[in-house]
Coordinates of C-alpha atoms and ligand atoms in Angstrom, one line a residue:
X549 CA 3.7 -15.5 27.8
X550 CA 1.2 -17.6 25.6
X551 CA -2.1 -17.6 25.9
X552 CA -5.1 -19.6 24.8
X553 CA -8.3 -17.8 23.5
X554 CA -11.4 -20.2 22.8
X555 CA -13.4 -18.6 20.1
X556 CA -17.4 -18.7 20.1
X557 CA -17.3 -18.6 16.5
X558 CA -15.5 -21.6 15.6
X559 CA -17.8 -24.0 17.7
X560 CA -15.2 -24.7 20.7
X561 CA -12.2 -24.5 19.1
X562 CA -8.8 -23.0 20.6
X563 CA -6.5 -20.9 18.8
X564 CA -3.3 -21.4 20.1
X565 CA -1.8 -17.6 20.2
X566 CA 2.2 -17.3 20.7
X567 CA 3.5 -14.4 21.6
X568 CA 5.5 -13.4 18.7
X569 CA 4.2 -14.3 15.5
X570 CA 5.9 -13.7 12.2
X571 CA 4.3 -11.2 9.6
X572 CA 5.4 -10.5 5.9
X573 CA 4.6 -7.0 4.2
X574 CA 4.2 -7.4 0.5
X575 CA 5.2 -3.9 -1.6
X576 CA 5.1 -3.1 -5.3
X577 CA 8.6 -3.4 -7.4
X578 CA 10.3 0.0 -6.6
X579 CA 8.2 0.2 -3.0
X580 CA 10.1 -1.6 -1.1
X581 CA 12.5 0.5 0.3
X582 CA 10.0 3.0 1.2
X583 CA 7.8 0.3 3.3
X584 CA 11.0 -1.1 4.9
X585 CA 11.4 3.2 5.8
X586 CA 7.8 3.0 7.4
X587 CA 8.3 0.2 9.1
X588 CA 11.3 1.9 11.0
X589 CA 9.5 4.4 11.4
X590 CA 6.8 2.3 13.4
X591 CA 9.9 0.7 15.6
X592 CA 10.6 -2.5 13.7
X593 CA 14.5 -2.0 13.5
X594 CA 16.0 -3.2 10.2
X595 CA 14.0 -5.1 7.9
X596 CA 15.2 -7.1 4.6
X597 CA 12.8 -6.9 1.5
X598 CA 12.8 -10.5 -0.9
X599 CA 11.1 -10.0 -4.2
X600 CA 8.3 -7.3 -2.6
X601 CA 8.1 -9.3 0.8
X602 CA 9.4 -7.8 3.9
X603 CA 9.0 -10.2 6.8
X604 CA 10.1 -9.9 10.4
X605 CA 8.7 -10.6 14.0
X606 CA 6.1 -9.0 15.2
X607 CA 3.3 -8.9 18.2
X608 CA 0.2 -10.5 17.2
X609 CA -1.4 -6.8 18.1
X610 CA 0.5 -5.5 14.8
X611 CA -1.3 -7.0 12.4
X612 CA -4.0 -4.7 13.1
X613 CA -1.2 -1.7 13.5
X614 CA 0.2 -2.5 10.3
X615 CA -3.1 -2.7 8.3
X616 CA -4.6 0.8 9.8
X617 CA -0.7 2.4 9.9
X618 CA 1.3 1.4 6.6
X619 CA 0.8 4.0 3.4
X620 CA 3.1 2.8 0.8
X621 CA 2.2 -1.4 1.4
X622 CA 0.2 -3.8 -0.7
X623 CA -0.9 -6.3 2.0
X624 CA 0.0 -7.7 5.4
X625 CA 0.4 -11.8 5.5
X626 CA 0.4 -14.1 8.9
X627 CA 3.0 -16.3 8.2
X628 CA 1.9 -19.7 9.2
X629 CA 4.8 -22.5 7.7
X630 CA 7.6 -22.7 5.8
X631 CA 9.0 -26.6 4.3
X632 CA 10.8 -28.0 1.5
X633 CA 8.5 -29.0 -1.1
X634 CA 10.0 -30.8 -4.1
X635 CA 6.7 -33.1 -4.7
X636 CA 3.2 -32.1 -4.1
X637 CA 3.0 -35.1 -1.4
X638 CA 5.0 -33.1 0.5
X639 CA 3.3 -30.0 -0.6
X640 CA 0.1 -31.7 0.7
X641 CA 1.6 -32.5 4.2
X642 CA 3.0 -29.7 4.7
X643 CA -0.2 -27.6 4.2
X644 CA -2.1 -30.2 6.0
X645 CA 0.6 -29.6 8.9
X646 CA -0.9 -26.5 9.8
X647 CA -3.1 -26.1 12.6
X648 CA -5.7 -24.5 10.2
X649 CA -8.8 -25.2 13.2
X650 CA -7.2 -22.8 14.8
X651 CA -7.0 -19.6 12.7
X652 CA -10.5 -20.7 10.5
X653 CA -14.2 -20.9 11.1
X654 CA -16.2 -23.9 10.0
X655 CA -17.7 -21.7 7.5
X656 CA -15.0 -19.7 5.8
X657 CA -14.7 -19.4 2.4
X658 CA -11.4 -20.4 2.0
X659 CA -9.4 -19.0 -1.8
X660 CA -5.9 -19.8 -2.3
X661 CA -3.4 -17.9 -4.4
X662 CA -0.2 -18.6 -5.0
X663 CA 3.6 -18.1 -6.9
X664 CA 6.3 -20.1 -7.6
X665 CA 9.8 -19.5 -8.7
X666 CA 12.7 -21.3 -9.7
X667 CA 11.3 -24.6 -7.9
X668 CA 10.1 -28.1 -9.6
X669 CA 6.4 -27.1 -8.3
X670 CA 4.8 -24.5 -10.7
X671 CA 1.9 -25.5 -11.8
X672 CA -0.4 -22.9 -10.1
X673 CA -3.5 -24.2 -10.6
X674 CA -2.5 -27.8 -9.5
X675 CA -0.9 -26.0 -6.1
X676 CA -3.6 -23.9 -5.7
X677 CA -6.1 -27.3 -5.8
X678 CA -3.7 -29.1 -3.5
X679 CA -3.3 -26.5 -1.2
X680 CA -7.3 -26.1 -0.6
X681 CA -8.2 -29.7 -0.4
X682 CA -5.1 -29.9 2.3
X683 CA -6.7 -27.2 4.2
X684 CA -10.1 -28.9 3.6
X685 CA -9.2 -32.4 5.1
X686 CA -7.6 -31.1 8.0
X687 CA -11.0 -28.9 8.7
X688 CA -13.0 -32.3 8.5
X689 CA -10.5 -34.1 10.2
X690 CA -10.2 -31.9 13.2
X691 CA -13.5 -30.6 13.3
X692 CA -15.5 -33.9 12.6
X693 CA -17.2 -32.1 9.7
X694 CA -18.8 -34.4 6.6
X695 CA -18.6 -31.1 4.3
X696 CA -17.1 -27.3 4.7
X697 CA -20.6 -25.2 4.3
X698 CA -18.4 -22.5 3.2
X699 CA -21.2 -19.7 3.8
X700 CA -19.0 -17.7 6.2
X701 CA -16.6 -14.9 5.7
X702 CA -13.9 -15.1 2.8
X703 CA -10.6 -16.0 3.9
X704 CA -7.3 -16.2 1.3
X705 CA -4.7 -18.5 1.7
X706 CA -1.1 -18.1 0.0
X707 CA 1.9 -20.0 -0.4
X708 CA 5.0 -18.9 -2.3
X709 CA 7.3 -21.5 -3.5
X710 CA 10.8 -20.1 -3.6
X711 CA 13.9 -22.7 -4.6
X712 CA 11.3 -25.8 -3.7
X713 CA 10.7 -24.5 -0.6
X714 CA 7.1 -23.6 0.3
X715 CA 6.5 -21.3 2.9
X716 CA 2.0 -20.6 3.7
X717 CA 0.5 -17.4 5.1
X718 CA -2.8 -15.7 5.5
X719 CA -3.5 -12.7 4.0
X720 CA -4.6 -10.5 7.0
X721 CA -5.7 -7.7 4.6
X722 CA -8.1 -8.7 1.9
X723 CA -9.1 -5.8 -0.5
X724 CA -5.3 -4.4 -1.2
X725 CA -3.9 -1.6 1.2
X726 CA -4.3 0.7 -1.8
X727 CA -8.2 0.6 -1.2
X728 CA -8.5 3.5 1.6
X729 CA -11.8 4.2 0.8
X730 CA -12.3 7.3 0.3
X731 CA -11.9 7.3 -3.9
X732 CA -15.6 6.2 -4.6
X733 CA -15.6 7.1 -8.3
X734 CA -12.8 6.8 -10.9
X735 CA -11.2 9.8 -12.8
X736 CA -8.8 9.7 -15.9
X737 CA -6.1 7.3 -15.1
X738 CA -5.8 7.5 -11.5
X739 CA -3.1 6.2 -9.5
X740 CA -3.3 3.8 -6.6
X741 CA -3.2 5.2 -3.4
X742 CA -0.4 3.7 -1.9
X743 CA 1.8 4.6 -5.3
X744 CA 1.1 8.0 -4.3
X745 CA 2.1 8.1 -1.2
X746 CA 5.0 6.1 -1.6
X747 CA 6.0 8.9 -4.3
X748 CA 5.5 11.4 -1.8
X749 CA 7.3 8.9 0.7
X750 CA 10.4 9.1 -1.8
X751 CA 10.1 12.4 -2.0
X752 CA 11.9 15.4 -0.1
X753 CA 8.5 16.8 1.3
X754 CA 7.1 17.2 4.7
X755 CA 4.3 19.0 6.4
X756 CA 6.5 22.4 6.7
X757 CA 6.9 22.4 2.6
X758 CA 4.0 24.1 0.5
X759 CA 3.1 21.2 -1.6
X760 CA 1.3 21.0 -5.4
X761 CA 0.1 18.8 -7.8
X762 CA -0.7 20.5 -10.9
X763 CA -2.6 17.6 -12.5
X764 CA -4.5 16.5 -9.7
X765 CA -7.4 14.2 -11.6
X766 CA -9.0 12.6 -8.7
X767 CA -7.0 13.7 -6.4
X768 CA -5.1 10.9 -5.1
X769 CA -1.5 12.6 -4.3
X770 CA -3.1 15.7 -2.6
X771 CA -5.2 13.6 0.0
X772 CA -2.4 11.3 0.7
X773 CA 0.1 14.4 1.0
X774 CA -2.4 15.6 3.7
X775 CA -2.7 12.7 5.4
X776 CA 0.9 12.5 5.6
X777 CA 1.0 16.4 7.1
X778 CA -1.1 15.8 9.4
X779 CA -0.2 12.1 10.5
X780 CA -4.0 10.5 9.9
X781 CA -3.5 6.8 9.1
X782 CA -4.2 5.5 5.9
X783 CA -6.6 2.6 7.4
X784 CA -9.2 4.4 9.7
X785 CA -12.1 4.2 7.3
X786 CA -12.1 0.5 6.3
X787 CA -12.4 -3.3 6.7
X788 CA -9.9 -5.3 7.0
X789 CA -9.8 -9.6 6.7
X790 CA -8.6 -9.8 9.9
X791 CA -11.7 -9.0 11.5
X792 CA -13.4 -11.8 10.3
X793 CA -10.8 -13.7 11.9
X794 CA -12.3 -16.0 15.0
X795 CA -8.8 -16.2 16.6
X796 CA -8.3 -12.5 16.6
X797 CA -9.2 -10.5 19.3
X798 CA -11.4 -7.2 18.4
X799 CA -9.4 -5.2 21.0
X800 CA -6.3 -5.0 18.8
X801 CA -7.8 -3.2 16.2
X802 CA -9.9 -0.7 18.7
X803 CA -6.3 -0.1 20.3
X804 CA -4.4 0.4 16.7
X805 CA -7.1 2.9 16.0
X806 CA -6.9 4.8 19.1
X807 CA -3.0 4.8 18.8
X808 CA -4.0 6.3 15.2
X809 CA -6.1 9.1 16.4
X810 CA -3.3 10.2 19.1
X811 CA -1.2 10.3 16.9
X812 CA -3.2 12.9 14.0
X813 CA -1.5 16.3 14.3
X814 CA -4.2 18.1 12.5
X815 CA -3.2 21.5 14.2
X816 CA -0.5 21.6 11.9
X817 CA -1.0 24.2 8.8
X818 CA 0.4 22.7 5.5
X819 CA 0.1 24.2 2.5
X820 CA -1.4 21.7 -0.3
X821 CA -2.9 22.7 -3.2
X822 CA -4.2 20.5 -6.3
X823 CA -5.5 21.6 -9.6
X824 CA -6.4 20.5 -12.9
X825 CA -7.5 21.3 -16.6
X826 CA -10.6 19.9 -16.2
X827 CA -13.4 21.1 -13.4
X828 CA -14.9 18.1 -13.3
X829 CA -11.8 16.2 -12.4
X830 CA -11.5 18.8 -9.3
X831 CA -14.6 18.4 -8.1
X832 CA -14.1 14.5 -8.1
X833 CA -10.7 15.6 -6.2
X834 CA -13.0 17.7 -3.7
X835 CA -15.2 14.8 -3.0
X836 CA -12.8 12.5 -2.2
X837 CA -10.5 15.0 -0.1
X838 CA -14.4 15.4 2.2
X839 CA -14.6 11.5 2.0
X840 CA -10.8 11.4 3.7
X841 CA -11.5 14.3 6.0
X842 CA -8.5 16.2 4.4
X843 CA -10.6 18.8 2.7
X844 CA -10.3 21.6 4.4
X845 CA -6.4 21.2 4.4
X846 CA -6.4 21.5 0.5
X847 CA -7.0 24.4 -2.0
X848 CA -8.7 23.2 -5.4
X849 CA -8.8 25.3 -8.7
X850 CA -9.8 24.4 -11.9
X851 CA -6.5 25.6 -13.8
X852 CA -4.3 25.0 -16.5
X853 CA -0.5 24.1 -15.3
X854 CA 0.6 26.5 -17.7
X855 CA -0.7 28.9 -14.8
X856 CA 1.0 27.4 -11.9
X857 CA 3.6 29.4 -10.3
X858 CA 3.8 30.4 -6.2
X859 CA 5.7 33.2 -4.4
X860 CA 6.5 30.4 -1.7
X861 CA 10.2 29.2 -1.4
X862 CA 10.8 25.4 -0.8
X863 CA 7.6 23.8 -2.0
X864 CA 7.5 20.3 -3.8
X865 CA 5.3 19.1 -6.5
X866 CA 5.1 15.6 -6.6
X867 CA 2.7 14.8 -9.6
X868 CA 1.0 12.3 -12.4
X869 CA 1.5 14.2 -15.8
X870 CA -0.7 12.3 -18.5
X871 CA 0.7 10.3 -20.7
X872 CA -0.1 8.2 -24.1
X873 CA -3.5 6.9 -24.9
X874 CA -5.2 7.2 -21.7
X875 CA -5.5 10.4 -21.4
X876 CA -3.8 12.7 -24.6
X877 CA -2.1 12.2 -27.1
X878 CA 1.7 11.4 -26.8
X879 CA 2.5 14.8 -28.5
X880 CA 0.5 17.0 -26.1
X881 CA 1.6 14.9 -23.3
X882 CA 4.7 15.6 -24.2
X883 CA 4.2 19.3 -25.0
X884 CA 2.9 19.0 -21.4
X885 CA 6.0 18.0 -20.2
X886 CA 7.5 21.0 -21.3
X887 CA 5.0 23.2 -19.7
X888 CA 5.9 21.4 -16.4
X889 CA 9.6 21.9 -16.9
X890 CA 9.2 25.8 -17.3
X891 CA 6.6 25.9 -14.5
X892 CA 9.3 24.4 -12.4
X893 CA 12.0 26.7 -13.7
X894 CA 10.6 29.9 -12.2
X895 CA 10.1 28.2 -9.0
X896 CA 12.3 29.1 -6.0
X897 CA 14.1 26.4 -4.8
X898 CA 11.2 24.3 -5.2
X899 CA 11.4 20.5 -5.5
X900 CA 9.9 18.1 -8.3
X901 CA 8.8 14.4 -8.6
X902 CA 6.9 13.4 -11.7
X903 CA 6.1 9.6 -12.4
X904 CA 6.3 8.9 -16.0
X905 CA 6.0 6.3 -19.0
X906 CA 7.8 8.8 -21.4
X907 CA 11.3 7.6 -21.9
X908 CA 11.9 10.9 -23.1
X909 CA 11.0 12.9 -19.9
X910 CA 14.0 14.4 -19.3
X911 CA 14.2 15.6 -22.8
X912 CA 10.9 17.1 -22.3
X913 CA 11.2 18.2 -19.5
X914 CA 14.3 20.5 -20.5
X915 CA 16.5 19.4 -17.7
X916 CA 18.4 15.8 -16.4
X917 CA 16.9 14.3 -13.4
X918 CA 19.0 14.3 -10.2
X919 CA 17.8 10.7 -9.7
X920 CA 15.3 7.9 -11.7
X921 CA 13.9 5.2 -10.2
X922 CA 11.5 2.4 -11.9
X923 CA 8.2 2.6 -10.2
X924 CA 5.1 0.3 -11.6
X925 CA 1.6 2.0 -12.1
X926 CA -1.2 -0.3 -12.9
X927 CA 1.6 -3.0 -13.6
X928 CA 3.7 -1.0 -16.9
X929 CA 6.3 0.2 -16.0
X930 CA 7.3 4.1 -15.4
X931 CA 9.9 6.2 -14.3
X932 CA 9.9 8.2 -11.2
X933 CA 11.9 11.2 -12.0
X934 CA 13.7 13.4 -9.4
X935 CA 14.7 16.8 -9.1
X936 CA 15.7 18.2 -5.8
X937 CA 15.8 21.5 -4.6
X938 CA 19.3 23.2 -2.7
X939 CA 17.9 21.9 0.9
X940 CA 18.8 18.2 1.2
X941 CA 17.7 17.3 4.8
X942 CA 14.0 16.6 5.7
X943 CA 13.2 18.1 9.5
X944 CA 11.9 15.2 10.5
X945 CA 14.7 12.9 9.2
X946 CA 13.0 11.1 6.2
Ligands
SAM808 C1 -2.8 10.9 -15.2 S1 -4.1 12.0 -14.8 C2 -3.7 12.3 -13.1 C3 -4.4 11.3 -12.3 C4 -4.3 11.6 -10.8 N1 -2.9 11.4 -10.3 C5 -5.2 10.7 -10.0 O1 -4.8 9.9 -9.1 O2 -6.4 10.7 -10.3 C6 -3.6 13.5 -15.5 C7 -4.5 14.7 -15.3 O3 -4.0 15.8 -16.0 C8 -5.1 16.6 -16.4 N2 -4.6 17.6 -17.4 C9 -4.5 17.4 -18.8 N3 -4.0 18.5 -19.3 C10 -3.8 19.4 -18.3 C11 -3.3 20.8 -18.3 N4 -2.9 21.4 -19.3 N5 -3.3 21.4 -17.1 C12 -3.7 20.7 -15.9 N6 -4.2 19.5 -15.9 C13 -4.2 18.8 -17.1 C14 -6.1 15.6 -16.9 O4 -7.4 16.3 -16.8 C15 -5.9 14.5 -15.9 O5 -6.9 14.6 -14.8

């Protein structure tokens, strides 16, 4: 079935809405594999990931599911074309080939971005130039407009040029998937949101599991450990791009969000508990847990992680040790380290994840990690260090 929608907001113009349209997830280096996991998880099937884009079919309806649903993604992009493009002629054309009158108002503010890799096109600037005056002319063209006003909603275009082939999509997100909302004010070195949960994603720890992160700062892995528990999505307290889209209908989103709320199991009782040296950084935790509506599922102290130890069995601490100039010096960071290894030690069969920049963790740490993996926070690159505990399989098979 295909239907037709004539939008108010474009002055009488039709987007032409298929009923399959083709989306691409974009993940951080390392991520990947835990988006593709979500995606699964949300009934995608298989999914293959090139260079931090996963792209598949999808309903038009899920690009409002994915944007309020996905934890561990950067951003959701509407693919629109893909051509070869050796010359920017054909760069031009193919750009210009896209029905752009039907996805954007007369007014939108229309920013391109852009990559390209291994292709005789890589002069960014010059694409991204080519690419908007493309988009531009076809406007006027098709709309009989002099001039583009541009007073309207933002709108980003991007191409990636791969092997001298172009391919043009619309980034359906905006502000990065990271952005939940609920972090207001910054601590010491925080991690993004969605690096946190995809550590927690790569993790062995679900709602049944007492869970702990001993250097909390803001908070971030504790909030999105309990939104995880309790299956609150990610996206229910923000904007998206897409809604400033004229060609996309406002139901979607109402429908993603009330497929979001029936899905919340906030009856469940995990066990999450964050702390940190400094009080200040748990009260910043506090208010941001309140902001998230995960407060009450979270115990704060203001404690050294010298002190941390638990009678419960099983539990994982998935956590952001400081490291280097940010925060400490490298010496007490890595005295820290230490701490966090004997902590762990007296532990019962208790699980630990620990993202990292020291190349000397392990040695640290006192013990070899089962598993590393390189993980990126705020672009350098880290290590994500894991030590499993005796039980291997997650109840509910992640
Ligand atoms: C890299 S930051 C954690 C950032 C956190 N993941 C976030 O998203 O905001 C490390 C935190 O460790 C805390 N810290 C430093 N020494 C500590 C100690 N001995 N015990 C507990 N926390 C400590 C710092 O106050 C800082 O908030």
């Amino acid at each position: 079935m295909c239907y037709i929608i004539v939008s108010e907001t474009t002055g009488g113009g039709a987007a032409f809405m298929e009923e399959k349209v083709k989306l691409a997830v974009s993940a951080a280096s390392g991520v990947e594999s835990v988006v593709k996991g979500e995606l699964k998880r949300l009934g995608f099937g298989e999914t293959a990931a090139v260079r931090g884009l996963i792209a598949f079919d999808a309903a038009w309806e899920d690009i409002a599911r994915l944007n309020v649903f996905l934890r561990a993604a950067d951003r959701v992009y509407l693919s629109l074309a893909s051509f070869p493009a050796e010359t920017f002629d054909a760069f031009f054309d193919g750009v210009y080939a896209v029905a752009w009158e039907d996805y954007l108002a007369d007014t939108a503010r229309v920013t391109v971005d852009g990559k390209s890799r291994n292709s005789r096109l890589f002069a960014l600037s010059a694409l991204q130039s080519v690419a908007k005056k493309a988009i531009a002319e076809r406007m006027k063209a098709k709309r009989r407009l002099a001039f583009l006003p541009e007073t309207g909603s933002p709108v980003r275009a991007v191409f990636r040029i791969e092997s001298d082939r172009a391919e043009i999509f619309l980034d359906t997100t905006g502000t990065g998937l990271h952005k939940r909302g609920y972090r207001d004010r910054v601590g010491a070195a925080p991690i993004r949101e969605n690096l946190a949960a995809a550590m927690i994603l790569l993790s062995d720890y679900y709602y049944a599991r007492p869970f702990a992160d001993p250097f909390c700062g803001s908070g971030t892995l504790a909030i999105e450990a309990a939104l995880l528990a309790h299956d609150i999505a990610p996206g229910l307290n923000r904007r998206f791009d897409f809604e400033n889209f004229p060609f996309y209908p406002e139901r979607y989103l109402s429908s993603a969000k009330e497929e979001a709320k029936a899905r919340e199991r906030r009856e469940r009782t995990a066990e999450i508990f964050a702390a940190d040296i400094d009080g200040g950084a748990v009260e910043l935790a506090r208010r941001h847990a309140r902001r998230a509506g995960v407060e009450r599922y979270i115990r704060f102290k203001t404690a050294d992680a010298a002190e941390f130890s638990s009678e419960a069995k099983n539990g994982v601490i998935v956590t952001n040790p400081p490291y280097g100039e940010k925060v400490l010096d490298e010496k007490r960071a890595r005295e820290l380290i230490g701490t966090l290894g004997g902590v762990y030690k007296k532990l019962d069969n208790w699980s630990l994840f620990a993202i990292s920049r020291d190349a000397a963790f392990e040695k640290a740490f006192g013990r070899k990690a089962d598993k590393t993996r390189k993980l990126y926070n705020s672009e350098k690159e880290c290590r994500f260090y894991e030590y499993f505990s005796k039980r291997e399989k997650k109840e509910d098979g992640r």
